[in-house]
XYZ file of C-alpha atoms in Angstrom:
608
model
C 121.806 120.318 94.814
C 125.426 118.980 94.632
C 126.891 115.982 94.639
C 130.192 115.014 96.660
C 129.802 110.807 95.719
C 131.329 108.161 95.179
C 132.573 109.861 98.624
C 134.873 107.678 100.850
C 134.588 106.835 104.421
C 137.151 109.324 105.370
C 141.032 108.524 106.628
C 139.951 106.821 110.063
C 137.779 103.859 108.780
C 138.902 100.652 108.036
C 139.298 99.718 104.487
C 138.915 96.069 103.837
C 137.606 96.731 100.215
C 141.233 97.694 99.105
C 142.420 94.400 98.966
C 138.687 93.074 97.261
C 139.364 95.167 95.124
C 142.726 94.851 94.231
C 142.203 91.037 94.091
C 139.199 91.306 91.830
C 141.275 92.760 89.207
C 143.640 90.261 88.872
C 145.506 89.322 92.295
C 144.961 85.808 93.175
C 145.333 85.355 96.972
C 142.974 88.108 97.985
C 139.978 87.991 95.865
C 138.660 84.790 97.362
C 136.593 85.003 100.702
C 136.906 82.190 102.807
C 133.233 80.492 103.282
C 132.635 81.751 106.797
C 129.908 83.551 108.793
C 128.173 82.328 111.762
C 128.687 78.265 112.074
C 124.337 78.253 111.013
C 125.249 80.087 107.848
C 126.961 76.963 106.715
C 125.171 74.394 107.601
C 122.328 75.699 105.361
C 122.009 75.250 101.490
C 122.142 78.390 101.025
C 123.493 78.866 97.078
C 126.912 80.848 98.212
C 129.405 78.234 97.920
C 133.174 78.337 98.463
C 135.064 80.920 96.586
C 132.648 83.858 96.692
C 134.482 87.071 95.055
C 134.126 89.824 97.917
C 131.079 91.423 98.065
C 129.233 88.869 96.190
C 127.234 88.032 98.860
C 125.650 91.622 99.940
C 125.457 92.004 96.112
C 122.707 89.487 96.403
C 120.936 91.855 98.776
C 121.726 94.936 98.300
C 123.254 97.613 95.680
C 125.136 99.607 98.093
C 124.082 102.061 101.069
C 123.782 105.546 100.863
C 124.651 107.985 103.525
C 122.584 111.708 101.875
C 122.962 114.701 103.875
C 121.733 118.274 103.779
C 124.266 121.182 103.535
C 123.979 124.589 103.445
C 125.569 125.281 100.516
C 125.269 122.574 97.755
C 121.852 121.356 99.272
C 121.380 117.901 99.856
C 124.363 115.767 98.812
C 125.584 111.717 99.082
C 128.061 111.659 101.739
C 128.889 108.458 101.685
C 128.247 105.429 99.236
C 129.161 101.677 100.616
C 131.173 99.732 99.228
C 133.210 102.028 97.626
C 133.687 100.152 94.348
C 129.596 100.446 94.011
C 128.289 102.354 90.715
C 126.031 104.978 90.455
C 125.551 107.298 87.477
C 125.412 111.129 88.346
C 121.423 110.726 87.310
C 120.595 107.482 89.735
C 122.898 109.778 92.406
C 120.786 112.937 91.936
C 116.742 111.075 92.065
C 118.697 109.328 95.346
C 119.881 113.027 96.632
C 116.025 114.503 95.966
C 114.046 110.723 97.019
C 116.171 110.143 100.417
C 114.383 113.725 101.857
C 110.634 114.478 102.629
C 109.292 117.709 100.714
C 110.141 121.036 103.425
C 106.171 120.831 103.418
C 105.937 117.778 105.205
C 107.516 118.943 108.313
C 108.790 115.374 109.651
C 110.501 115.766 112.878
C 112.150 112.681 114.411
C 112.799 109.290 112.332
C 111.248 109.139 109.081
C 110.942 105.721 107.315
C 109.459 105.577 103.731
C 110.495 103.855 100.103
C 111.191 105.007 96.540
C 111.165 103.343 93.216
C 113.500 104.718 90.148
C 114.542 104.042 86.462
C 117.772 102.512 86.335
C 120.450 104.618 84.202
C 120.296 102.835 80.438
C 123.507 101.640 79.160
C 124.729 100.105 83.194
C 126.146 97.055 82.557
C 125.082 93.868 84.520
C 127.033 92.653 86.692
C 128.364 88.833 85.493
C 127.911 87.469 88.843
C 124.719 88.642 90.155
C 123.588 85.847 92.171
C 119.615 87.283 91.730
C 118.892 85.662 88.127
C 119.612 81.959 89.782
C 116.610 82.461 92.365
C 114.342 84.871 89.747
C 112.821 81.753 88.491
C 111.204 80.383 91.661
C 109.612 83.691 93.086
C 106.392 84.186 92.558
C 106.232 86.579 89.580
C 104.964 90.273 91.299
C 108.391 89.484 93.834
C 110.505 89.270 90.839
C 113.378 92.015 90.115
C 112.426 94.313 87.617
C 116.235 94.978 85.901
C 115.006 98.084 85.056
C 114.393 99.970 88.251
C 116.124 100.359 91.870
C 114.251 100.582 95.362
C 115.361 102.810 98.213
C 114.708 102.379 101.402
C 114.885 105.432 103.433
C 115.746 106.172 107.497
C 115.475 109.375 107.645
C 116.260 111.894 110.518
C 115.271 115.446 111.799
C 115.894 116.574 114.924
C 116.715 120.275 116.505
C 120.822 120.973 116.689
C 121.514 124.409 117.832
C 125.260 123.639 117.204
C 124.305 123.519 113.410
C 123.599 126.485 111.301
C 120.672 125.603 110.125
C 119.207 124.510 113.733
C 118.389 120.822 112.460
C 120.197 117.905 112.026
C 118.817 116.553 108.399
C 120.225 112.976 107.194
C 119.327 109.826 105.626
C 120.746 106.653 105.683
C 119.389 104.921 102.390
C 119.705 101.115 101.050
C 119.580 100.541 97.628
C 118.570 97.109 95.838
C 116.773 95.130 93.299
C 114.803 93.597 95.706
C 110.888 94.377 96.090
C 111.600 93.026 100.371
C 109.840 95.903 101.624
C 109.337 94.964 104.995
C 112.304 93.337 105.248
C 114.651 96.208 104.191
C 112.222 98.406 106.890
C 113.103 96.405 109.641
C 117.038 96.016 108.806
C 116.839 99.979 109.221
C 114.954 99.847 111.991
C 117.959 97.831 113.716
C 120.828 99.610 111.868
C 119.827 103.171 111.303
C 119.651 104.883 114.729
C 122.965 103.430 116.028
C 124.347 104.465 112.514
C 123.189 108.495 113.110
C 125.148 107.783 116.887
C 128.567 106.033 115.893
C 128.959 107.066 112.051
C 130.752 105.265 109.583
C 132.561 102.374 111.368
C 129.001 101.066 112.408
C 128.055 101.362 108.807
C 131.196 99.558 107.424
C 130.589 96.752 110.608
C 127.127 96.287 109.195
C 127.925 95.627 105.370
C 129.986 93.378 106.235
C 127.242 91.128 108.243
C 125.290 91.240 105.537
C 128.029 89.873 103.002
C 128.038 87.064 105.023
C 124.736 86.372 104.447
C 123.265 83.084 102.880
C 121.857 84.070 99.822
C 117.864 84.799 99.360
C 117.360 81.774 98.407
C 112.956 81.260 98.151
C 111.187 78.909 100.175
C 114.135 78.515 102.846
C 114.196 79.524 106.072
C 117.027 82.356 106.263
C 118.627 83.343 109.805
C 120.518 86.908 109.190
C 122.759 88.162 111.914
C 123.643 92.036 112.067
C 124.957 93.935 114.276
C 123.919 91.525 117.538
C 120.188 90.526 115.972
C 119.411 87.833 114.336
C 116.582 87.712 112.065
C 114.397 85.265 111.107
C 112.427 85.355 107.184
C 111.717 83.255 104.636
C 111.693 84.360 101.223
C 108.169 83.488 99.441
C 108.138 80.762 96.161
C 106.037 80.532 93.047
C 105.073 77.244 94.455
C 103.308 78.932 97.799
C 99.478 78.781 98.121
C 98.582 82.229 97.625
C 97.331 83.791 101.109
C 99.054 81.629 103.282
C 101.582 82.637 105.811
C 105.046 82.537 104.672
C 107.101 81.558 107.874
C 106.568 78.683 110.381
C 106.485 80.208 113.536
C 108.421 79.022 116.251
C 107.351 75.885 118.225
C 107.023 75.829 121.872
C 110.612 75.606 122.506
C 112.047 79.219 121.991
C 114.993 80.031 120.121
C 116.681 82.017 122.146
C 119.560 83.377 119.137
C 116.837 84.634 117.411
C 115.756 88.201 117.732
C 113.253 89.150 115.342
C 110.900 86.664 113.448
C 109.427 88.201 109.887
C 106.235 86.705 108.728
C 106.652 88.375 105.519
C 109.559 90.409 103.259
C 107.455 92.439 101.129
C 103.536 93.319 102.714
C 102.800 97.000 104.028
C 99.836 96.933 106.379
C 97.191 97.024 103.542
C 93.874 97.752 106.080
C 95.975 100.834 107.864
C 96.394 102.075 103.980
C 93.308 101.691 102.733
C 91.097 102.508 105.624
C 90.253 106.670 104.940
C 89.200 104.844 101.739
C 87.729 101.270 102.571
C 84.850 101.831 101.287
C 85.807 102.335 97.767
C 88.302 99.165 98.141
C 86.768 97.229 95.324
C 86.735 100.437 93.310
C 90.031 101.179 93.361
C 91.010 97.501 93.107
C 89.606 97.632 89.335
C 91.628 100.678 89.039
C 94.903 99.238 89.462
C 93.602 95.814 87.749
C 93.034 98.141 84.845
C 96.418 99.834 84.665
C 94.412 103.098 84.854
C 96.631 106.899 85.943
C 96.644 107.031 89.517
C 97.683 109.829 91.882
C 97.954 109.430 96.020
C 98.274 112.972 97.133
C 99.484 112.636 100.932
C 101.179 114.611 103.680
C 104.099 112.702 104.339
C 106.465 110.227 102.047
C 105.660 107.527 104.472
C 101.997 107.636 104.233
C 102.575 108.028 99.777
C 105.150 105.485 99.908
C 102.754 102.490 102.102
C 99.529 103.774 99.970
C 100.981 103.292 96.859
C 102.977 99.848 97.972
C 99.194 98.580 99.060
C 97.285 99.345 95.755
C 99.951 97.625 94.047
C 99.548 94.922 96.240
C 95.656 94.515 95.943
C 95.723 92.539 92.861
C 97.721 90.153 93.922
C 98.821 87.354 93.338
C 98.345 89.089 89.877
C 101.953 91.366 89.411
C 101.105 94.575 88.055
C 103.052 95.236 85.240
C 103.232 99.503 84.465
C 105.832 101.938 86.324
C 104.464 103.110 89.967
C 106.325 105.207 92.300
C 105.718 105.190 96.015
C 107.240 108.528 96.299
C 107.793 110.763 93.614
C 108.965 114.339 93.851
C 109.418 117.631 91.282
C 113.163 117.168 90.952
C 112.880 113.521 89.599
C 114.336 112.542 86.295
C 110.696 110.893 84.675
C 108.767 114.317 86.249
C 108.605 116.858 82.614
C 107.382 112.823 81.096
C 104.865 112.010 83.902
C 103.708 115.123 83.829
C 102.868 116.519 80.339
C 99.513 118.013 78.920
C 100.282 116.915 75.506
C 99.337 113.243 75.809
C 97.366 111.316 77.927
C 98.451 110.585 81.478
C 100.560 107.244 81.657
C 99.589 104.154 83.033
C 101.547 104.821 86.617
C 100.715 104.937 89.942
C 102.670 107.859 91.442
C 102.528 109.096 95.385
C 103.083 112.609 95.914
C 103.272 115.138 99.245
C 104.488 118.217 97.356
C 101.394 120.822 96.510
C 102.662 121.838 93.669
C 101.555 118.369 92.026
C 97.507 119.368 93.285
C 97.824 121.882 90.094
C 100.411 119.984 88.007
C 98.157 116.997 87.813
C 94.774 118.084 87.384
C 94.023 116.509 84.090
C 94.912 112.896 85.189
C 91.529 110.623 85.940
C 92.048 109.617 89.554
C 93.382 110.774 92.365
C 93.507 109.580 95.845
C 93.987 112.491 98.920
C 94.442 110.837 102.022
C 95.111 112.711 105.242
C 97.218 111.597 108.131
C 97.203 107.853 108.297
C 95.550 106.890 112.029
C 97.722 104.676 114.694
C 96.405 100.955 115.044
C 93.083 100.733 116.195
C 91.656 104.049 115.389
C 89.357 105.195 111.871
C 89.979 107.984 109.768
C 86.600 109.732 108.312
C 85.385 107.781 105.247
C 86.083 109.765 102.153
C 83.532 110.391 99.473
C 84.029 110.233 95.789
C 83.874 113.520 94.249
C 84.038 115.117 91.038
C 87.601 116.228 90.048
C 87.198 120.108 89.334
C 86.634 120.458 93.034
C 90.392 119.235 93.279
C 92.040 122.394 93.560
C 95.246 122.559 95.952
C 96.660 119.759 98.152
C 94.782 121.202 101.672
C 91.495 120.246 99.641
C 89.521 117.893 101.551
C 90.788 114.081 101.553
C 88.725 111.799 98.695
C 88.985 109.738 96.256
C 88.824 112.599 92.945
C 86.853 110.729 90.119
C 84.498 110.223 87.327
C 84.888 106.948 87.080
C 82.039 104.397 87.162
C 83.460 100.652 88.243
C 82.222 97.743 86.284
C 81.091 95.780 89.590
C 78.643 96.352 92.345
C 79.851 97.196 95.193
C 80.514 94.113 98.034
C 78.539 95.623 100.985
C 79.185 92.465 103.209
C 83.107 93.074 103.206
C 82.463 96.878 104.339
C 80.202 95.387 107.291
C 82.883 92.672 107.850
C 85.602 95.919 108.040
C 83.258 98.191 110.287
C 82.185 95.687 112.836
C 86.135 95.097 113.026
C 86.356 98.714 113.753
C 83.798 98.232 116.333
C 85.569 95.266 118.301
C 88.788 97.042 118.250
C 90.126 94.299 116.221
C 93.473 94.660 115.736
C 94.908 96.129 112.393
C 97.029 93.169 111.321
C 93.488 91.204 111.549
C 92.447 93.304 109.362
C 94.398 93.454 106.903
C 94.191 89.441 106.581
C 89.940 90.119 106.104
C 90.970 92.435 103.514
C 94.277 90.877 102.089
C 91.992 87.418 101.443
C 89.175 89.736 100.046
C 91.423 91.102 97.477
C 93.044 87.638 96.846
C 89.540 86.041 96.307
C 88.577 88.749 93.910
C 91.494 88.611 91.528
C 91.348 85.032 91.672
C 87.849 84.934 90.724
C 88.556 87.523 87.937
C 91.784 85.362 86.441
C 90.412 81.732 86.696
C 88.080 81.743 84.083
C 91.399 83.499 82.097
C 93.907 80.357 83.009
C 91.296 78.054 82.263
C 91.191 79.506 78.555
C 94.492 80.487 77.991
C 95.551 76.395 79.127
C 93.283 75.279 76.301
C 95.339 77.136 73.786
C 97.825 74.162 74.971
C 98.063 71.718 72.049
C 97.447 68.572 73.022
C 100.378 65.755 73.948
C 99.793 63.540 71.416
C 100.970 66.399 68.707
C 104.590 66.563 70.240
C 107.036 64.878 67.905
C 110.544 64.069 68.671
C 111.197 64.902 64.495
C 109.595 68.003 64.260
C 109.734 71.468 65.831
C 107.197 71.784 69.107
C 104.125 73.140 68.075
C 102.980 76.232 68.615
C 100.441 77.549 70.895
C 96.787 78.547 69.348
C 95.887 82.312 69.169
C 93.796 84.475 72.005
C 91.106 85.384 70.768
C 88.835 87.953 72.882
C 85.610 86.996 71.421
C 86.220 82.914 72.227
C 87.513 84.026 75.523
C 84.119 86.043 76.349
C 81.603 83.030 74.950
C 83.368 81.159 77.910
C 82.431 82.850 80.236
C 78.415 82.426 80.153
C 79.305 78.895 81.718
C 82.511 79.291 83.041
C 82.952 82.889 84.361
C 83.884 84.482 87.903
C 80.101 83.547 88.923
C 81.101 80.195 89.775
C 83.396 81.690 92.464
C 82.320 85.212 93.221
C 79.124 86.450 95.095
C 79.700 89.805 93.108
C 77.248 91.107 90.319
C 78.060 93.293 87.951
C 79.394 94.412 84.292
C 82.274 91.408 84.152
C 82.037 91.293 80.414
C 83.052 94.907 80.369
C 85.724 94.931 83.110
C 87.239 91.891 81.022
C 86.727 93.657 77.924
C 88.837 96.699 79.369
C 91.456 94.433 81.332
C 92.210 92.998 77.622
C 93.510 96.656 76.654
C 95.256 96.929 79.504
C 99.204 96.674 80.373
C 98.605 94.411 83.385
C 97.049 91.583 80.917
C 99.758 92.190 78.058
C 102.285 91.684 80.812
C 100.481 88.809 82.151
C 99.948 86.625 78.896
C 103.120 87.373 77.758
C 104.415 85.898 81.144
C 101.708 82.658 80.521
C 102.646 82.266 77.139
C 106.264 82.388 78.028
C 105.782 79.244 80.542
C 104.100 77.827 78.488
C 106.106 77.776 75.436
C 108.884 76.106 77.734
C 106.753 73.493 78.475
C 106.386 72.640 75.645
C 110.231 72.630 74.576
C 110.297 70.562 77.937
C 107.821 67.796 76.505
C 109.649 67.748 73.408
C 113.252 66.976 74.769
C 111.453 63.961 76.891
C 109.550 63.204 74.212
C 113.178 62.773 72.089
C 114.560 60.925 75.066
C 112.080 58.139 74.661
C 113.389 57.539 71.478
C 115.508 54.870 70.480
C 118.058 57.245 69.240
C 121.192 54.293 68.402
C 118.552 52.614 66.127
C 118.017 56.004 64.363
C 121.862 56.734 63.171
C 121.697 53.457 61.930
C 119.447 54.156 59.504
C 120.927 58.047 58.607
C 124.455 59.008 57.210
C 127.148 60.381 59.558
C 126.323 63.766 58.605
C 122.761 63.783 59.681
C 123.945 62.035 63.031
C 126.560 64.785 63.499
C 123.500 67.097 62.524
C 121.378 65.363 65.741
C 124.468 65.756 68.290
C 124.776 69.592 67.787
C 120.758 70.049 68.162
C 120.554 67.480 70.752
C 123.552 69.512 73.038
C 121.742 72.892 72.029
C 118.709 71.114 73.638
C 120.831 70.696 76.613
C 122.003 74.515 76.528
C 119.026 75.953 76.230
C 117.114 73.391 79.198
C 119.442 75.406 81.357
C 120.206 78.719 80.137
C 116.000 79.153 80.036
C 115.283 76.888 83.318
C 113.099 74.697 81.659
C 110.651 72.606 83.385
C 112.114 69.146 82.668
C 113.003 66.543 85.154
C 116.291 66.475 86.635
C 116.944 62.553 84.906
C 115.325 63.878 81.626
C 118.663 65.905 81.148
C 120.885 62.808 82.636
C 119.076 60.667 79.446
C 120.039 63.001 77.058
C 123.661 63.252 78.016
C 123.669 59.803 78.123
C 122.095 59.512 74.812
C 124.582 61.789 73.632
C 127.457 60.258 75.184
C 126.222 56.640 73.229
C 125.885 58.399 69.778
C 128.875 59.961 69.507
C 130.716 56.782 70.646
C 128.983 54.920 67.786
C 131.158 57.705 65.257
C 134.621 57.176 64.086
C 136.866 57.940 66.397
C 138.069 61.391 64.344
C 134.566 62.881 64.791
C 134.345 61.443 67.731
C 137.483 63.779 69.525
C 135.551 66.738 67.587
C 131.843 66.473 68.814
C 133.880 65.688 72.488
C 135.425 69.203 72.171
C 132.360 71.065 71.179
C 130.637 72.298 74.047
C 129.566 69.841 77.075
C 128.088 66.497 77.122
């Protein structure tokens, strides 16, 4: 395997990054972009504001885009990487190379679409003006970027070419970004790709540029996104969404006729078309991936891995599942000799996998899923059985779900009858999936709610918030309290299910999912606090207090009150907007009330 990147886009091509570039580092005239786009772009609020550096806005979107390409002689290698100025270590360019290409075994002929998840190189340095953080803190938290790890999404082609030496024509056009959009990123392929693999480079250059004139992705708006002729229509979800509920309003009766293709989501795979070999284990496996526990999908093709994986994950929603999973995940990448080894126990990681070699190489972890060939719409796979993992032996074995384990609840019979008599009517997949999508989301909420409602009384109460003294700090989890609350207030109140809840709870308590997940809680809810304690200082009468204190203790008060102010927005905390207009204000009087030497001092440090 070789590598030819960061490769150019050859002597032809236009080159409008030159002067980006060149402006970036320290030419004036050039490095500002006039706000433009399509006249809708700027009618909407869309967060990109005049004087956008280059680039800036497909930086909110995307990475770059990779052009990978199979050659006789150094393998397969990144042809091209767009925007030029885009970095990519020779590791994150090598797991690209060996992710953008199915195994040989898989034998995909035609267009290939699948994703890939990988560890970002340590020691890359941020860029200062990503435009993600600013929108992080309204997604809902399992569509939050991880800043760890980069998603590909692969359009990949195979088709006989006699005029080659190898007989095939073997390439991948690959987009690489921070954002968990995978349906979204799917369908920009699907528009881009197969004109790309016709008209080469200058297509690819055209399309960049459409989407740096994107508005940004902001959540909760409605987004139009022109390229190359289509215009599509999402809308990114919010934290503030009810869980379940459809995330774009369709189109009234009076048709749009600019728009091209509507989204109703960025991010779901069709979870019924994944999990139907295995349906009837759904609730199974859905404690499996609540539990953080080693999971393997063994499947024939990266696309089938890549959506199998992408659904578990998915399952426990709107719960974000917090440990490493790969959708595809092949010998050559960097993590493999870690993910791999006999000399600990497996990790908790969800990896999907097509090459055989992995049937002996991961024997010894606890679960593993072998699906066949995933059915078109409409049509059921065999139901797989559980069996016993020693009669795992190569990839060809038979598909099933290869297992000891025992789940902690009784199996839901009425879903499985709700599923087969859908399979019966020919109901249509994407009806489906909403049975089982609401299924799943009424089972993890029935499993967290009696875990909100305890973790909210480790609130103190109001009344303990003084404007003198530091916030208080939140009480302790304690398992045991937490399981005495649930002989009156568990998941019977909401579920139908019986079963061992006391022991899945004891076991999701150990797990990485909850440690993510109450460290998230107690994060929000530590702000909230700091959030009643600057309105709770507001309230004060804080001109009658310097009266009564020297000038050192006031000048004490203005340098905590404007770190107050600092940290309200470095850490987005949940105060009200005229909370933070009082306390400049308040500032503002106080330092007016000093002489007029401390006053030019306190003026000049920091803002007010």
């Amino acid at each position: 395997m070789a590598l030819r990147g960061p490769a150019g886009l050859g002597p032809g091509s236009r080159r409008p990054l030159d002067e980006a570039v060149a402006g970036a580092e320290g030419r004036e005239a050039p490095a500002l972009m006039a706000a433009g786009g399509a006249p809708e772009d700027n009618e909407q609020d869309d967060g990109r504001g005049q004087g956008l550096l280059r680039w800036d806005g497909f930086s909110a979107w995307l990475h770059c885009v990779c052009v990978v390409g199979f050659d006789l002689e150094l393998g397969q290698a990144v042809e091209v990487i767009y925007p030029q100025h885009s970095k990519l270590t020779d590791k994150e360019k090598t797991n690209i190379c060996y992710l953008s290409f199915p195994d040989s075994n898989s034998g995909c002929l035609g267009d290939t679409q699948f994703c890939f998840r990988f560890r970002q190189s340590s020691g890359r340095r941020v860029s200062l003006h990503c435009l993600l953080d600013q929108f992080d803190k309204d997604l809902p938290v399992y569509l939050k970027k991880d800043p760890a790890y980069f998603y590909g999404y692969v359009y990949f082609r195979q088709v006989r070419d006699k005029s080659l030496k190898r007989g095939y024509f073997q390439k991948s056009l690959v987009l690489i970004s921070k954002l968990p959009y995978i349906h979204f990123f799917h369908t920009v392929l699907k528009q881009i790709a197969p004109e790309y693999f016709e008209k080469s480079e200058p297509y690819l250059e055209a399309a960049c540029n459409d989407v740096d004139r994107w508005p940004a992705p902001v959540p909760g708006k409605t987004l139009y996104l022109p390229i190359m002729g289509v215009v599509m229509k999402v809308r990114i979800p919010t934290c503030h969404d009810k869980p379940g509920t459809t995330q774009i309003v369709q189109l009234t009766q009076q048709a749009d006729t600019n728009i091209s293709v509507i989204l109703p989501t960025v991010h779901e795979v069709d979870i019924f078309r994944c999990f139907c070999p295995v349906f009837l284990h759904s609730q199974m496996l859905w404690e499996l991936v609540l539990l953080g526990e080693p999971l393997v999908v063994m499947a024939p093709s990266p696309s089938e891995s890549s959506e199998t994986v992408l659904a578990l994950v998915n399952c426990i929603s709107p719960l974000k599942y917090f440990s490493d999973f790969r959708p595809y995940f092949t010998i050559h990448d960097s993590e493999f000799k870690e993910y791999t080894t006999r000399t600990q126990a497996p990790p908790s990681v969800i990896l999907g996998v097509t090459n055989p070699f992995f049937a002996k190489t991961l024997q010894h972890w606890p679960h593993i899923i072998r699906i066949g060939d995933l059915k078109p719409t409409g049509e059921i796979p065999k139901q797989v059985k559980v069996k016993k993992l020693k009669n795992l032996k190569t990839l060809d074995s038979k598909p099933g779900v290869y297992t000891s384990y025992k789940p902690y609840l009784n199996r839901d019979e009425e879903i499985i009858k709700q599923l087969q008599k859908g399979v019966q009517q020919k109901r249509p997949s994407e009806a489906q999936s909403v049975i089982l999508r609401r299924y799943f989301l009424e089972l993890t909420q029935s499993f967290i709610i009696p875990l909100e409602r305890y973790v909210a009384s480790l609130m103190p109460l109001q009344k303990s918030i003084s404007p003198w003294k530091s916030p208080p700090q939140l009480r302790q989890f304690l398992p045991e309290e937490f399981m005495k609350t649930l002989e009156k207030t568990g998941p019977q109140l909401t579920s139908r299910i019986k079963g061992d809840w006391i022991g899945l709870y004891r076991h999701f308590l150990k797990s990485p999912n909850f440690d993510g997940w109450f460290k998230t809680r107690r994060k929000e809810m530590t702000q909230k606090l700091e959030a009643l304690h600057l309105e709770a200082l507001c309230e004060e009468d804080l001109l009658l207090w310097i009266q009564k204190h020297t000038e050192v203790e006031t000048v004490d008060l203005v340098l905590k009150l404007k770190n107050k102010l600092l940290q309200a927005d470095r850490e987005h905390l949940p105060v009200k907007p005229d909370t933070m207009e009082k306390l400049r204000t308040h500032i503002d009087a106080i330092i007016l009330a000093l002489p007029e030497d401390l006053q030019g001092i306190l003026l000049k440090t920091g803002m007010t």
